XYZ file of C-alpha atoms in Angstrom:
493
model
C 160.056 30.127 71.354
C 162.823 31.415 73.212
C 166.115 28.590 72.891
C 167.376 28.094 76.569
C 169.348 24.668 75.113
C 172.720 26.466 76.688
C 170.847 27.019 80.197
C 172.177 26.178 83.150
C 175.539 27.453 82.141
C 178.217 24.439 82.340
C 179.347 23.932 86.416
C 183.045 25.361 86.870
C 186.465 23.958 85.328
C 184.556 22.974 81.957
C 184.389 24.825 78.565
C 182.395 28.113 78.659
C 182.295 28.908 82.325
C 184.795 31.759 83.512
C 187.457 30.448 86.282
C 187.874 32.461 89.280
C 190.606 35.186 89.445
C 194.062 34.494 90.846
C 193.559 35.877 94.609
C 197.320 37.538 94.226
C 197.244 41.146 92.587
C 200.738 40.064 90.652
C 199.678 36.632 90.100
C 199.558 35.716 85.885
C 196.004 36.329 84.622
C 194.865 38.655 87.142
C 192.273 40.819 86.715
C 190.665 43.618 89.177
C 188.076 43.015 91.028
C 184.385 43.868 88.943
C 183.160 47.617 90.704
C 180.959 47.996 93.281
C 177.590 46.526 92.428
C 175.450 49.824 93.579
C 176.053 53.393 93.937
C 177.122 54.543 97.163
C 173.894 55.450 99.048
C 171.970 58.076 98.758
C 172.529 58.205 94.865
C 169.685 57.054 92.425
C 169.500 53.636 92.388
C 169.182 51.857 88.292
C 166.678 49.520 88.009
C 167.831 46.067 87.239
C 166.485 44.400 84.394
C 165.662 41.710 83.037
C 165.206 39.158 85.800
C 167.736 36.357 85.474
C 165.742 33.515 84.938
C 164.788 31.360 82.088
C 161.562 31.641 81.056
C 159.142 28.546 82.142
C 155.757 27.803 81.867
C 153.747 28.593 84.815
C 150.334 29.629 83.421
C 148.625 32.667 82.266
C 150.049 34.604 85.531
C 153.897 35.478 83.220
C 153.765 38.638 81.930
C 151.324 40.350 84.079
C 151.722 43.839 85.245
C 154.601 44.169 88.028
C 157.031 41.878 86.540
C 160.143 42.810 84.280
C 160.279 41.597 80.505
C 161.912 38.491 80.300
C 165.418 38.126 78.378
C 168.201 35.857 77.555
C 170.140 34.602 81.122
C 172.886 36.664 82.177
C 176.720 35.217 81.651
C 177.221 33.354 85.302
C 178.500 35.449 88.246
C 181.775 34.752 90.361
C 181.332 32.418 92.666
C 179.694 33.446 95.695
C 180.841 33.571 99.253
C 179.642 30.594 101.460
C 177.667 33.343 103.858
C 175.791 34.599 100.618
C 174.028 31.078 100.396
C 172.676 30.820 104.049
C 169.117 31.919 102.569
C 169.403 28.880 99.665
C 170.223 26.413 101.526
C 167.254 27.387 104.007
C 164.755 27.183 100.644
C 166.222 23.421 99.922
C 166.003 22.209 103.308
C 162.820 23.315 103.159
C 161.832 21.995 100.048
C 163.459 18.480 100.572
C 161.532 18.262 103.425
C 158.560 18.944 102.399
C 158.797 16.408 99.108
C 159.944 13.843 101.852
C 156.678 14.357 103.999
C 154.578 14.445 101.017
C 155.569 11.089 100.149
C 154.718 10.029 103.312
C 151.161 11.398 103.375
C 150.204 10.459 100.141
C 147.228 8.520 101.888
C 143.804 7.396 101.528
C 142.004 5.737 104.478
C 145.038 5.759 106.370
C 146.895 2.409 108.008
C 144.389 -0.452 109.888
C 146.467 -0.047 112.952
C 148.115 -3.051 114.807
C 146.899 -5.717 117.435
C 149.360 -4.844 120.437
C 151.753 -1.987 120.968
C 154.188 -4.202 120.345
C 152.916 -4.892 117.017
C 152.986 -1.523 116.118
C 156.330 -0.577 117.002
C 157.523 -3.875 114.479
C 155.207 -2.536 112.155
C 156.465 1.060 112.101
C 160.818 -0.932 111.774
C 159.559 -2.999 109.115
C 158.064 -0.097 107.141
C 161.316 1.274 107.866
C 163.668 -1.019 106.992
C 161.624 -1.635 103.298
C 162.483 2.262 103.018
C 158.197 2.517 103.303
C 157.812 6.251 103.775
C 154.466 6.071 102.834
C 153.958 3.303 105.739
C 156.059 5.114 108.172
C 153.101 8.179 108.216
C 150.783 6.172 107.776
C 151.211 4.028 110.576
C 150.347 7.680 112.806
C 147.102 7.726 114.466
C 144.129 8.934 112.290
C 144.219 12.094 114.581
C 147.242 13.171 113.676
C 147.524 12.129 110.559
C 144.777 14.372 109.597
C 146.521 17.296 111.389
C 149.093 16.872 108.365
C 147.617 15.399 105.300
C 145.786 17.800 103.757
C 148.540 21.096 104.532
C 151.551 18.936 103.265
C 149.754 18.055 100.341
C 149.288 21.506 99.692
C 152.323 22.468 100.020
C 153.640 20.012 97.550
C 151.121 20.882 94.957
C 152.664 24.777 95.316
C 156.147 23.153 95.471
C 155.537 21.877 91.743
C 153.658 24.667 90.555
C 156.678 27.507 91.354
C 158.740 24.715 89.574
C 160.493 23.497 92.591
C 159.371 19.982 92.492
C 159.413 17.770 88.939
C 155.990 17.060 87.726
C 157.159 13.920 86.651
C 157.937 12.464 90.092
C 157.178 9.645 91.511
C 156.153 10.869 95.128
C 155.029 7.488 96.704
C 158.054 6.459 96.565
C 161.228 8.882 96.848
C 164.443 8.784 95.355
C 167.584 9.907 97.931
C 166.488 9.141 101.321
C 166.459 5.539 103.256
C 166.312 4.545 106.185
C 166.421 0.826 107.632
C 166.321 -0.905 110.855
C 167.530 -4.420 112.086
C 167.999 -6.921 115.034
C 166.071 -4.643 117.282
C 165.222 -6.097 120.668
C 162.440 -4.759 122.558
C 162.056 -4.471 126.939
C 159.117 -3.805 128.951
C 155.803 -2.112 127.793
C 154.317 0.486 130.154
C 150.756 1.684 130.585
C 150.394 5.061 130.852
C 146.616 5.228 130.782
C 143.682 3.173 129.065
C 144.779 4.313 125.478
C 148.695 5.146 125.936
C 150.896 2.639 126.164
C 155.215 3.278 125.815
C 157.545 0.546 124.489
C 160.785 0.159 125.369
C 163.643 -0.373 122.213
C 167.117 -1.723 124.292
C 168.712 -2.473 120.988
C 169.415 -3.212 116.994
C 171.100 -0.911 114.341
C 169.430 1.981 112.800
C 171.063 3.179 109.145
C 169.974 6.263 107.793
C 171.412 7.293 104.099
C 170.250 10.325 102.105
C 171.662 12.153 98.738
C 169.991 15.471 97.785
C 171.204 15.524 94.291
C 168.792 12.388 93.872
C 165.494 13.801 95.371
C 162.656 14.772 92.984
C 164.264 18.316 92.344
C 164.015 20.643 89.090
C 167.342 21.163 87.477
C 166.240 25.085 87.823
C 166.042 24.800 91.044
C 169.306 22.851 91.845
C 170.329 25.403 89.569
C 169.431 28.457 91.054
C 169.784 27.261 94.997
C 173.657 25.981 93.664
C 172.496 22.545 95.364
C 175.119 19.512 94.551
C 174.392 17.336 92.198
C 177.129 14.568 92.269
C 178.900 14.012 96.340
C 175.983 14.960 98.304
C 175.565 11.471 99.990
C 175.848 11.029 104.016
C 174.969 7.572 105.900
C 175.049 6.961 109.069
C 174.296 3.684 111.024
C 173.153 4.154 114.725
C 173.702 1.609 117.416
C 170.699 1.493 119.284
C 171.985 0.040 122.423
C 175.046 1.961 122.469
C 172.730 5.129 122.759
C 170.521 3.559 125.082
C 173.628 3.318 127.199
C 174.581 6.824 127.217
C 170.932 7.979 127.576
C 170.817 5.641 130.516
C 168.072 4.308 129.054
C 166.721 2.591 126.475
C 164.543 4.104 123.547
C 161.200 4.971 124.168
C 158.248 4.717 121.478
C 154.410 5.484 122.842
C 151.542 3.665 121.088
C 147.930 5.075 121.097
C 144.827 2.932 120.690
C 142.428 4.613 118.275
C 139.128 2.597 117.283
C 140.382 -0.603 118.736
C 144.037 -0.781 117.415
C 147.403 0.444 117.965
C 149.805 3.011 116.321
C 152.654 4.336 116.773
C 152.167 8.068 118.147
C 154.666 11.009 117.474
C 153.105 13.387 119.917
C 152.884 11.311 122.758
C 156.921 10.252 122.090
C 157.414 13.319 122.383
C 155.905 14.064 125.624
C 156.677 11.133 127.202
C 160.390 11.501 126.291
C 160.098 15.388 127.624
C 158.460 13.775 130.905
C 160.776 11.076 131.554
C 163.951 12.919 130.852
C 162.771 15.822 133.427
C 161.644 12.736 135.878
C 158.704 13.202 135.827
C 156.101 10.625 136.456
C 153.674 10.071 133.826
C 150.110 11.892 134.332
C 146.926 9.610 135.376
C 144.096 8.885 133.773
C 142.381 11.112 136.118
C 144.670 13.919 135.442
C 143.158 14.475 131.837
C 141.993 17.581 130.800
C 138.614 16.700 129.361
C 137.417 18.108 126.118
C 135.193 21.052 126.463
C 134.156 22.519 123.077
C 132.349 25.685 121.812
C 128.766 26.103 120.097
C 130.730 28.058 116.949
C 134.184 28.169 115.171
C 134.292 31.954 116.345
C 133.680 30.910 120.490
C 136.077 28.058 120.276
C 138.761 30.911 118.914
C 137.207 33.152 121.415
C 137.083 31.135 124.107
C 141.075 30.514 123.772
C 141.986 33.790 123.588
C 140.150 34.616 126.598
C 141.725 31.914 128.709
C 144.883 32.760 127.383
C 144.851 36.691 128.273
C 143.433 35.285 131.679
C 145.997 33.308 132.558
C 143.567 30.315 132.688
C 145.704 27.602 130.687
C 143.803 24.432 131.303
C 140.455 26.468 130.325
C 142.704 27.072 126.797
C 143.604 23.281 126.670
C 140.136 22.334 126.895
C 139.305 23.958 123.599
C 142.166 22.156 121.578
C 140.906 19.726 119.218
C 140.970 16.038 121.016
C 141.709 13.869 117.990
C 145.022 16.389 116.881
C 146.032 16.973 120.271
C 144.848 14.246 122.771
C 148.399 14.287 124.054
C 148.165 17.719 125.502
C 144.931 17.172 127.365
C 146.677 13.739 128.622
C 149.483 16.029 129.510
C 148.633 19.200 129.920
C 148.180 19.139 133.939
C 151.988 18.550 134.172
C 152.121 21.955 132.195
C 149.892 23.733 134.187
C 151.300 22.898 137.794
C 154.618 23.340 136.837
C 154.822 26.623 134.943
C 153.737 30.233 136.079
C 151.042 32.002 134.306
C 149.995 35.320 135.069
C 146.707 37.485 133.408
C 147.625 39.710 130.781
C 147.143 43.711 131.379
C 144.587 44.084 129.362
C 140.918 43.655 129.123
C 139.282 42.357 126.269
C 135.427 44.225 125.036
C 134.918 42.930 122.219
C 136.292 40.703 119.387
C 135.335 39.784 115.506
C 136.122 37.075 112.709
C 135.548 36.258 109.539
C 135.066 32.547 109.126
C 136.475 30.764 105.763
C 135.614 27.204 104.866
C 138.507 24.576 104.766
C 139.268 21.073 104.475
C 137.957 19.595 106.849
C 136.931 22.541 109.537
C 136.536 26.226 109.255
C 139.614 29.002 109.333
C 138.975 31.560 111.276
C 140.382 34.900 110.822
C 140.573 38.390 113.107
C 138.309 41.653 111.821
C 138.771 43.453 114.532
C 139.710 44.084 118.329
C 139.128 46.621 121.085
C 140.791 46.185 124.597
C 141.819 47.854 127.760
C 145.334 48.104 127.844
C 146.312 48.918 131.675
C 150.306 48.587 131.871
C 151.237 51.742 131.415
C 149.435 53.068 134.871
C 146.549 54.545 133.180
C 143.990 52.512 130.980
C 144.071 53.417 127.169
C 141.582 51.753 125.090
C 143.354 50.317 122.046
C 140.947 49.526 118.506
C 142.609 47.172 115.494
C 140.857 46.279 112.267
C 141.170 44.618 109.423
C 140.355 45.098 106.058
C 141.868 43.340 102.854
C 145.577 44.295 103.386
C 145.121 47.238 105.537
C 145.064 47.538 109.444
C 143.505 50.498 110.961
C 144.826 51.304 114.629
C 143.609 53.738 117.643
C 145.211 54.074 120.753
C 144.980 57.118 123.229
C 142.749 59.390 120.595
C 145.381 58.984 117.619
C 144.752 56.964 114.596
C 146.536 55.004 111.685
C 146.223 53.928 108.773
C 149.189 50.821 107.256
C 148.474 49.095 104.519
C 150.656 46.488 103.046
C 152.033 48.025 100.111
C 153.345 50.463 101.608
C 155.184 48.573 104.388
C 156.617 46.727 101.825
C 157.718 49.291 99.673
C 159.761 51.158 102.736
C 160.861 47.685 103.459
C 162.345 46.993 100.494
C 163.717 50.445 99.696
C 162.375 51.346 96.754
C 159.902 53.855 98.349
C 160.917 57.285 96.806
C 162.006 60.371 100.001
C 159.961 63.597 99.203
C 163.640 65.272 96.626
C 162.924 62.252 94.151
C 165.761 60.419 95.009
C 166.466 56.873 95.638
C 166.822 54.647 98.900
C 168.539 52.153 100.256
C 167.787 49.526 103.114
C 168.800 48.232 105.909
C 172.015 46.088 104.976
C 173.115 48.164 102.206
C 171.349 46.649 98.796
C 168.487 47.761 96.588
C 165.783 45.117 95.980
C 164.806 44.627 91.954
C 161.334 44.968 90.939
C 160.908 41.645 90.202
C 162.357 40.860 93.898
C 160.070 43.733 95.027
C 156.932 42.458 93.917
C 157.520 38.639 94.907
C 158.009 40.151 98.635
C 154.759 42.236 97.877
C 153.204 38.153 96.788
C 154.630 36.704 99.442
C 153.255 38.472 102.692
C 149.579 39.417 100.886
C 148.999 35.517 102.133
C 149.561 37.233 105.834
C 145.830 38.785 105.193
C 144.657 35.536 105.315
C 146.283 34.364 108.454
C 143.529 32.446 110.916
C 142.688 29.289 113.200
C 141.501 25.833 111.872
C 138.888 24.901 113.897
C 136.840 21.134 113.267
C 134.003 19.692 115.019
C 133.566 16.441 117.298
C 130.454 15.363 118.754
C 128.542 18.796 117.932
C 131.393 21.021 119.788
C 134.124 22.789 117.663
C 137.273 22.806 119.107
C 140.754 24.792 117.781
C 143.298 22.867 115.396
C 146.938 24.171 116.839
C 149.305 22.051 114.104
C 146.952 22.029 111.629
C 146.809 26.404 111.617
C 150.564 26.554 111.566
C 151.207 23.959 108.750
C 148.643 25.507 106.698
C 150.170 28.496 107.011
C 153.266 27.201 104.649
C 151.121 26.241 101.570
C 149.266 29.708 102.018
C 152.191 31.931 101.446
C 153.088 30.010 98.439
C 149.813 30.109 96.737
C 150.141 33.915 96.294
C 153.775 33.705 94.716
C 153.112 34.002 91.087
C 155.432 33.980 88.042
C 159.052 33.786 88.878
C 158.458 34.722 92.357
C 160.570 32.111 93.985
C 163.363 32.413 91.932
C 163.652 36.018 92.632
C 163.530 35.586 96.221
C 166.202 32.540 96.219
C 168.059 35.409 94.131
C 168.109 37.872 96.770
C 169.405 34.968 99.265
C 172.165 34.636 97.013
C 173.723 37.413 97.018
């Protein structure tokens, strides 16, 4: 077995890491500059090999075809420009976030709800202030805690199987993030229909700390994403009626009875909040959009598109799931009036899916699509397919035929011109293999790209959230390997 006991290399200013150059050419111990990195373009590009990772254990995917040998790491670069890790720190915040969330949805049945509105504001501070993440989510209504359970989850299980997240954590309760609450005072509730009610916070402190070096991280990856490990803590204590004061007005939570209790609901915060600070008044009860589901998973996907390319929002809002999105039937008429929608130019024949089972619901997926496209003065019928990774087009009598190895391969440069000779991409640097076939990994999970729909009371409807967080945990089931590291690689440079 390979010995990696030297790996990571030691951080800078200690024995066996190389100090940065003097910046002044006549400065003692200067050295030039190392050559430029790639040949100027147009030349034959090297390969680059071996990858510069240490190997892990990730299954019986290392060593499969497509991926260079594995080898002892590299002696550490230079230190990199701060622009060079814009791409890393994107992959932390990422990550952090999504092994902050899982700890919050590591449920079961989900909380019991409170008595009162009131109740289950206190409930949600007190969770809070005992640093309860898992309470905090839980305390959502069942509706939309299902839209995130199951995807987060997913994505966590991913997270620790690219080696991002330690196996060894403890997820229920996180390491490197609290939050606490106290003295809060509370003003007047208002009803905003039979199951919405919005309570008023006019004071108390809010203190929020957080230290990335602590979360549940793998030293490869604070490694590799050059993440701090020691002076990474920020606080910050809020005064709640201070805000309130320059909001002109005081913090506003909205409850939702579900099954005879209250919780506190993120959705509706959010469009009450949208609709208050625009002064608007809050929609009636009679205002609803009422549910109107499909017979199938394929018309309820169908039946949104339609209304969509018709201009016929409400008709679009009817189809959204109402346990994951009761707030935007509640609120959807204030949408509608208020915003201009016109019919698309096209006319839709004729549509197809292919339906995959999920958690929960049914995904479905487009096969293929023929419309009338009429903006350019005269109609030209346009065809799509699918098929696997390839997408076969027709428009105006000419086909096409892309598949997705091919788009990556021009993407990424390494697509050979007719003479033999190398390319190079937009933003002047070559792509290694092993960076080259994690992209190629990455975006297969695009061919799989579809619409949760679940049913209620014998009608399916669509699942909005629930589509676009599952999207997340789909792209990183097809990274295999080193995959990720490769691609936070590329970010560096």
């Amino acid at each position: 077995m390979t010995d990696y006991s030297g790996w990571p290399p030691p951080p800078p200013n200690q024995p066996g890491y190389p100090q940065p150059y003097p910046q002044q050419p006549n400065a003692p111990g200067y050295q030039q500059p190392y050559p430029q990195q790639y040949p100027p373009h147009g030349a034959p590009q090297p390969p680059v090999f071996p990858a510069p990772y240490p190997q892990q254990p990730h299954g019986p995917q290392q060593g499969s075809p497509g991926y260079p040998p594995y080898g002892a790491p590299p002696a550490p670069a230079p230190k990199r420009k701060r622009t060079r890790l814009v791409a890393s720190t994107a992959v932390v915040v990422v990550a952090a976030g999504g092994i902050a969330t899982y700890a919050a949805m590591q449920l079961t049945s989900g909380s019991a709800g409170a008595s009162s509105p009131r109740a289950a504001v206190q409930g949600l501070a007190d969770d809070l202030g005992r640093g309860d993440l898992v309470g905090v989510l839980d305390d959502l209504p069942p509706g939309e805690r299902a839209a995130y359970v199951t995807p987060v989850l997913d994505t966590v299980r991913e997270l620790q199987r690219n080696d991002v997240v330690r196996p060894d954590a403890n997820l229920k309760k996180v390491s490197g993030v609290q939050i606490a609450t106290s003295g809060l005072t509370f003003g007047s509730t208002t009803t905003i229909n039979d199951h919405v009610r919005v309570v008023e916070i006019t004071g108390g402190t809010l203190h929020v700390s957080a230290d990335a070096a602590k979360l549940p991280l793998t030293q490869r990856f604070l490694s590799a994403t050059h993440m701090p490990t020691s002076g990474s803590s920020t606080e910050q204590t809020v005064d709640l009626a201070r805000e309130a004061a320059k909001a002109g007005r005081p913090l506003r939570i909205a409850v939702q009875l579900s099954g005879g209790s209250w919780y506190p609901s993120l959705f509706y915060s959010v469009a009450d909040n949208a609709a208050t600070d625009a002064r608007l008044a809050a929609p009636t009860g009679a205002e609803r959009i009422p549910d109107s589901g499909a017979s199938s998973p394929d018309d309820a996907v169908r039946g949104v598109i339609t209304s969509l390319l018709t201009g016929k929002v409400a008709q679009a809002i009817a189809l959204t799931a109402p346990d994951e999105l009761s707030v935007l039937h509640d609120y959807g008429k204030l949408i509608v009036d208020r915003a201009t929608y016109s019919a698309a130019p096209v006319t839709l024949r004729s549509i197809a899916f292919k339906d995959t089972p999920v958690a929960g619901g049914t995904r479905v997926s487009l096969t293929k699509v023929d419309i009338i496209d009429h903006s350019g003065g005269s109609d030209q019928e346009v065809s799509i397919s699918v098929d696997g990774s390839c997408i076969d087009m027709t428009m105006a009598g000419r086909s096409q035929h892309l598949c997705l190895d091919r788009l990556i391969q021009e993407l990424t440069g390494l697509a050979a011109p007719a003479n033999g000779g190398g390319s190079t991409p937009p933003g002047g640097f070559v792509m290694t293999p092993a960076q080259a076939t994690a992209f190629k990994h990455l975006f297969s999970g695009l061919t799989d790209i579809g619409i949760v729909t679940t049913q209620h009371g014998g009608s399916w409807y669509v699942n909005p959230v629930r589509s676009y967080i599952a999207e997340v945990p789909n792209l990183l089931a097809h990274l295999q390997g080193n995959d990720l590291y490769a691609l936070i690689d590329l970010g560096n440079r």
